CSV table of C-alpha atoms in Angstrom, one decimal:
chain,number,residue,atom,x,y,z
C,1,MET,CA,0.0,0.0,0.0
C,2,LYS,CA,2.9,2.4,0.9
C,3,ASN,CA,4.5,1.7,-2.5
C,4,ILE,CA,1.2,2.4,-4.3
C,5,ILE,CA,0.8,5.8,-2.5
C,6,LEU,CA,4.5,6.8,-3.2
C,7,THR,CA,4.0,5.8,-6.9
C,8,SER,CA,0.8,7.8,-7.2
C,9,VAL,CA,2.5,10.9,-5.5
C,10,SER,CA,5.4,10.4,-8.0
C,11,ILE,CA,3.2,10.5,-11.0
C,12,ILE,CA,1.3,13.6,-9.8
C,13,LEU,CA,4.6,15.5,-9.2
C,14,THR,CA,6.1,14.3,-12.4
C,15,SER,CA,2.9,15.5,-14.3
C,16,ALA,CA,3.0,18.8,-12.5
C,17,PHE,CA,6.7,19.3,-13.3
C,18,PHE,CA,6.2,18.8,-17.1
C,19,THR,CA,3.0,20.9,-17.4
C,20,VAL,CA,3.9,24.0,-19.3
C,21,ALA,CA,1.5,27.0,-19.5
C,22,ALA,CA,0.8,28.2,-23.1
C,23,GLN,CA,2.8,31.2,-24.2
C,24,THR,CA,0.8,34.4,-24.5
C,25,VAL,CA,1.2,36.5,-27.6
C,26,THR,CA,-0.2,40.1,-27.0
C,27,LEU,CA,-1.2,42.4,-29.9
C,28,ASP,CA,-1.0,46.2,-29.3
C,29,TYR,CA,-4.4,47.9,-29.8
C,30,TYR,CA,-3.1,51.3,-28.4
C,31,PHE,CA,-0.5,52.6,-30.6
C,32,ASN,CA,-2.4,51.3,-33.5
C,33,HIS,CA,-6.1,52.2,-33.1
C,34,GLU,CA,-7.2,52.9,-36.6
C,35,VAL,CA,-10.8,54.0,-37.1
C,36,HIS,CA,-13.1,54.2,-40.1
C,37,LYS,CA,-16.7,54.7,-40.9
C,38,GLY,CA,-18.5,51.4,-40.7
C,39,LYS,CA,-21.6,50.1,-42.4
C,40,SER,CA,-23.7,51.8,-39.8
C,41,GLY,CA,-22.2,55.1,-40.6
C,42,GLN,CA,-20.4,55.2,-37.1
C,43,GLN,CA,-16.7,55.3,-36.5
C,44,GLU,CA,-15.3,51.9,-35.6
C,45,ARG,CA,-12.1,50.3,-34.9
C,46,TYR,CA,-10.4,48.3,-37.5
C,47,HIS,CA,-7.1,47.1,-39.0
C,48,TYR,CA,-4.5,44.6,-37.6
C,49,MET,CA,-6.8,42.9,-35.1
C,50,TRP,CA,-6.8,39.3,-34.1
C,51,GLU,CA,-10.7,39.0,-34.4
C,52,ASP,CA,-10.7,40.7,-37.9
C,53,LYS,CA,-11.2,37.9,-40.5
C,54,GLU,CA,-11.3,40.4,-43.5
C,55,ASN,CA,-8.3,41.3,-45.5
C,56,THR,CA,-7.4,44.0,-42.9
C,57,GLY,CA,-7.1,41.5,-40.0
C,58,PHE,CA,-4.5,39.4,-38.3
C,59,SER,CA,-6.7,36.4,-37.8
C,60,ILE,CA,-4.7,34.0,-39.9
C,61,LEU,CA,-1.4,35.1,-38.0
C,62,GLY,CA,-3.2,34.5,-34.9
C,63,ASP,CA,-4.1,31.0,-35.9
C,64,ALA,CA,-0.5,30.4,-36.8
C,65,PHE,CA,0.5,31.3,-33.2
C,66,LYS,CA,-2.3,29.2,-31.8
C,67,SER,CA,-1.3,26.1,-34.0
C,68,ASN,CA,2.2,26.6,-32.3
C,69,GLY,CA,0.6,26.3,-28.9
C,70,ALA,CA,0.2,29.9,-28.0
C,71,LYS,CA,-2.8,31.9,-26.7
C,72,LEU,CA,-3.7,35.4,-27.9
C,73,LYS,CA,-4.4,38.6,-26.0
C,74,SER,CA,-4.8,42.2,-27.0
C,75,LEU,CA,-3.7,45.4,-25.0
C,76,ASP,CA,-5.9,48.5,-25.3
C,77,GLU,CA,-3.7,50.7,-23.2
C,78,ALA,CA,-0.2,52.0,-22.9
C,79,PRO,CA,2.0,49.1,-21.9
C,80,THR,CA,3.5,48.8,-18.4
C,81,ILE,CA,5.5,46.1,-16.8
C,82,ALA,CA,2.3,45.2,-14.9
C,83,ASP,CA,0.2,45.1,-18.2
C,84,LEU,CA,2.9,42.9,-19.8
C,85,LYS,CA,3.1,40.4,-16.9
C,86,GLY,CA,2.4,37.0,-18.3
C,87,THR,CA,3.0,38.1,-21.9
C,88,ASP,CA,5.7,36.3,-23.7
C,89,ILE,CA,5.5,38.0,-27.1
C,90,TYR,CA,4.3,41.7,-27.6
C,91,ILE,CA,3.6,42.9,-31.0
C,92,ILE,CA,3.4,46.6,-32.0
C,93,VAL,CA,2.2,47.1,-35.6
C,94,ASP,CA,2.1,50.2,-37.8
C,95,PRO,CA,1.6,52.9,-35.0
C,96,ASP,CA,-1.0,55.5,-36.0
C,97,THR,CA,-0.5,58.9,-37.7
C,98,LYS,CA,-3.1,61.5,-37.6
C,99,LYS,CA,-4.4,60.5,-41.0
C,100,GLU,CA,-5.4,57.1,-39.4
C,101,SER,CA,-6.6,58.2,-36.1
C,102,PRO,CA,-7.8,61.7,-35.0
C,103,ASN,CA,-6.0,61.4,-31.6
C,104,PRO,CA,-3.0,59.0,-32.2
C,105,ASN,CA,-1.3,57.5,-29.2
C,106,TYR,CA,2.3,58.1,-29.8
C,107,ILE,CA,5.1,56.0,-28.2
C,108,GLU,CA,6.5,58.2,-25.5
C,109,GLU,CA,9.5,58.0,-23.2
C,110,LYS,CA,7.6,56.4,-20.5
C,111,ASP,CA,6.3,53.7,-22.7
C,112,ILE,CA,9.8,53.0,-24.1
C,113,THR,CA,11.1,52.6,-20.4
C,114,GLU,CA,8.4,50.1,-19.6
C,115,ILE,CA,8.9,48.0,-22.9
C,116,GLU,CA,12.8,48.2,-22.6
C,117,LYS,CA,12.7,46.7,-19.1
C,118,TRP,CA,10.3,44.0,-20.2
C,119,VAL,CA,12.4,42.9,-23.2
C,120,LYS,CA,15.5,42.9,-20.9
C,121,ALA,CA,13.8,40.6,-18.5
C,122,GLY,CA,13.1,38.1,-21.3
C,123,GLY,CA,10.2,39.4,-23.3
C,124,VAL,CA,10.1,39.0,-27.1
C,125,LEU,CA,9.2,42.2,-28.9
C,126,VAL,CA,7.9,42.4,-32.5
C,127,MET,CA,8.0,45.7,-34.2
C,128,MET,CA,6.2,45.9,-37.6
C,129,ALA,CA,6.7,49.2,-39.3
C,130,ASN,CA,5.4,50.3,-42.9
C,131,ASP,CA,6.7,52.7,-45.6
C,132,SER,CA,6.8,56.3,-44.0
C,133,ALA,CA,3.5,57.6,-45.7
C,134,ASN,CA,1.6,55.0,-43.7
C,135,VAL,CA,3.2,54.9,-40.3
C,136,GLU,CA,4.3,57.2,-37.6
C,137,LEU,CA,8.2,56.6,-37.7
C,138,PRO,CA,9.7,59.2,-35.4
C,139,HIS,CA,8.4,57.9,-32.0
C,140,PHE,CA,8.5,54.3,-33.4
C,141,ASN,CA,12.2,54.9,-34.0
C,142,ASN,CA,12.8,56.2,-30.6
C,143,LEU,CA,11.8,52.7,-29.3
C,144,ALA,CA,13.8,51.0,-32.1
C,145,ALA,CA,16.9,52.9,-31.2
C,146,LYS,CA,17.1,51.2,-27.8
C,147,PHE,CA,17.8,47.9,-29.6
C,148,GLY,CA,20.2,49.4,-32.3
C,149,MET,CA,17.5,49.7,-34.9
C,150,HIS,CA,16.3,52.5,-37.2
C,151,PHE,CA,13.4,52.3,-39.7
C,152,ASN,CA,14.5,54.2,-42.7
C,153,ASP,CA,12.3,56.7,-44.7
C,154,ASP,CA,12.5,54.8,-47.9
C,155,LEU,CA,10.6,52.5,-50.1
C,156,GLN,CA,11.9,49.1,-50.8
C,157,ASN,CA,10.1,46.4,-53.0
C,158,HIS,CA,7.8,49.0,-54.5
C,159,VAL,CA,4.9,47.3,-56.3
C,160,ILE,CA,2.9,49.5,-58.8
C,161,ASP,CA,0.1,47.2,-59.2
C,162,ASP,CA,-1.1,43.5,-59.2
C,163,ASN,CA,0.8,43.1,-62.6
C,164,HIS,CA,4.1,43.7,-61.0
C,165,PHE,CA,4.0,41.2,-58.1
C,166,GLN,CA,7.5,40.1,-58.9
C,167,ASP,CA,8.8,43.3,-57.5
C,168,GLY,CA,7.8,42.5,-54.0
C,169,GLY,CA,9.4,38.9,-54.1
C,170,VAL,CA,12.1,38.0,-51.6
C,171,ILE,CA,13.9,34.7,-51.4
C,172,THR,CA,13.9,33.2,-47.9
C,173,ALA,CA,15.3,29.7,-48.8
C,174,ASN,CA,18.0,28.5,-46.2
C,175,ASN,CA,17.1,31.4,-43.9
C,176,PRO,CA,17.0,30.1,-40.3
C,177,ILE,CA,13.7,32.1,-39.6
C,178,PHE,CA,11.9,30.6,-42.5
C,179,LYS,CA,12.0,26.8,-42.1
C,180,THR,CA,9.5,26.0,-44.8
C,181,ALA,CA,8.9,29.1,-46.9
C,182,ASP,CA,11.3,29.6,-49.9
C,183,LYS,CA,10.0,32.8,-51.3
C,184,ILE,CA,7.7,35.5,-49.8
C,185,PHE,CA,6.0,38.7,-51.0
C,186,MET,CA,6.6,41.9,-49.1
C,187,LYS,CA,5.8,45.1,-50.9
C,188,ASP,CA,6.5,48.8,-50.2
C,189,VAL,CA,8.7,48.1,-47.2
C,190,CYS,CA,11.0,50.4,-45.3
C,191,SER,CA,14.6,49.3,-44.8
C,192,ILE,CA,16.2,48.9,-41.3
C,193,GLY,CA,19.5,50.5,-40.3
C,194,LEU,CA,21.6,48.5,-37.8
C,195,THR,CA,23.9,49.5,-34.9
C,196,GLY,CA,25.0,47.8,-31.7
C,197,PRO,CA,23.2,44.6,-31.0
C,198,ALA,CA,21.1,44.5,-34.0
C,199,ARG,CA,21.7,42.2,-37.0
C,200,ALA,CA,20.2,41.4,-40.3
C,201,GLY,CA,17.6,38.8,-40.3
C,202,LEU,CA,16.6,39.2,-44.0
C,203,LYS,CA,17.7,41.3,-46.9
C,204,ASN,CA,16.1,42.0,-50.1
C,205,SER,CA,17.6,41.6,-53.6
C,206,ASN,CA,19.0,45.1,-53.2
C,207,GLY,CA,20.9,44.2,-50.1
C,208,ALA,CA,18.7,46.4,-47.9
C,209,VAL,CA,17.8,44.9,-44.5
C,210,ILE,CA,14.1,44.4,-44.2
C,211,ILE,CA,14.0,42.2,-41.2
C,212,ALA,CA,16.3,42.9,-38.2
C,213,ILE,CA,17.0,41.0,-34.9
C,214,ALA,CA,18.6,41.9,-31.7
C,215,LYS,CA,19.2,40.1,-28.5
C,216,TYR,CA,18.7,42.4,-25.5
C,217,GLY,CA,19.3,41.2,-22.0
C,218,LYS,CA,17.4,38.0,-21.8
C,219,GLY,CA,15.0,39.1,-24.5
C,220,THR,CA,14.7,39.4,-28.3
C,221,VAL,CA,13.6,42.1,-30.7
C,222,PHE,CA,12.3,41.2,-34.1
C,223,ALA,CA,11.7,44.2,-36.4
C,224,VAL,CA,10.3,44.2,-40.0
C,225,GLY,CA,9.8,47.1,-42.4
C,226,ASP,CA,6.1,46.2,-43.1
C,227,PRO,CA,3.1,44.6,-41.5
C,228,TRP,CA,3.2,42.0,-44.2
C,229,LEU,CA,1.5,39.1,-42.5
C,230,TYR,CA,-1.9,40.4,-42.3
C,231,ASN,CA,-4.8,38.4,-44.0
C,232,GLU,CA,-4.7,40.1,-47.4
C,233,TYR,CA,-1.2,38.5,-48.1
C,234,VAL,CA,-1.6,35.2,-46.4
C,235,ASN,CA,-5.1,34.1,-47.5
C,236,GLY,CA,-4.1,32.6,-50.8
C,237,ARG,CA,-4.7,35.4,-53.2
C,238,LEU,CA,-1.0,35.9,-54.2
C,239,PRO,CA,0.3,34.3,-57.4
C,240,PRO,CA,1.7,30.7,-57.1
C,241,GLY,CA,5.3,30.7,-55.8
C,242,TYR,CA,4.7,33.0,-53.0
C,243,GLU,CA,4.6,31.3,-49.6
C,244,ASN,CA,3.5,34.0,-47.1
C,245,LYS,CA,1.1,31.4,-45.4
C,246,LYS,CA,4.1,29.2,-44.7
C,247,ALA,CA,6.1,32.2,-43.7
C,248,ALA,CA,3.4,33.0,-41.1
C,249,ASP,CA,3.8,29.7,-39.5
C,250,ASP,CA,7.5,30.0,-39.7
C,251,VAL,CA,7.7,33.3,-38.1
C,252,ALA,CA,5.2,32.3,-35.4
C,253,GLY,CA,7.3,29.2,-34.5
C,254,TRP,CA,10.6,31.1,-34.6
C,255,LEU,CA,9.3,33.8,-32.3
C,256,ILE,CA,8.0,31.3,-29.8
C,257,LYS,CA,11.5,29.5,-29.7
C,258,GLN,CA,13.0,32.8,-28.7
C,259,ILE,CA,11.0,32.8,-25.4
C,260,PRO,CA,13.5,32.1,-22.6
């Protein structure tokens, strides 16, 4: 009887030891809080949201994280260490300009201090910019500078229209971030300047850095010059040969592996 009890206790303790909570991926809804007039005629929130299944949403990228064992959250307020407690990956996408929101929430020094501390302690920060006509770069670059990165005011992989898809193609074969995708589509991207701990994660055919990576304390920063994994470019509408859906799965898996 004693041996049975000891064995049962051992099984319970072993099970508890190997139970790992799902990693949490939090998407910023504060610095990006775009609004437009909806079908009812009222202003409503849209663009780069987990729950948005239209072309403008991030539902497919969210599914990629979930298929890798993560759970999703969003943050509607300025991030603090307390807000980010329990978050493993924090994604900031395309901070608003006044064109996109009547009262944009800029990334201020207090926000940078909180985010920097969180990354240093082991957080994985994802920064998705855009070409300068469609993103608020000055404040975003204040945050990027903490990790040796600078989003440039330029236009890489410019695609005039759908007849020129090839101008947005980038080879990703043999890149450690992209385990399964050999070629992706990323159009109208800003390049990224590197200093200090930052290094290139991906370059385009011109040699411009369009994805950058930095290790910072116990954490990691992943920066890309475009919010290129929203539904419009991962839902199968691209011409054959572009593997953005595979890339979404690859990036989600790679980011999760960076969690300490």
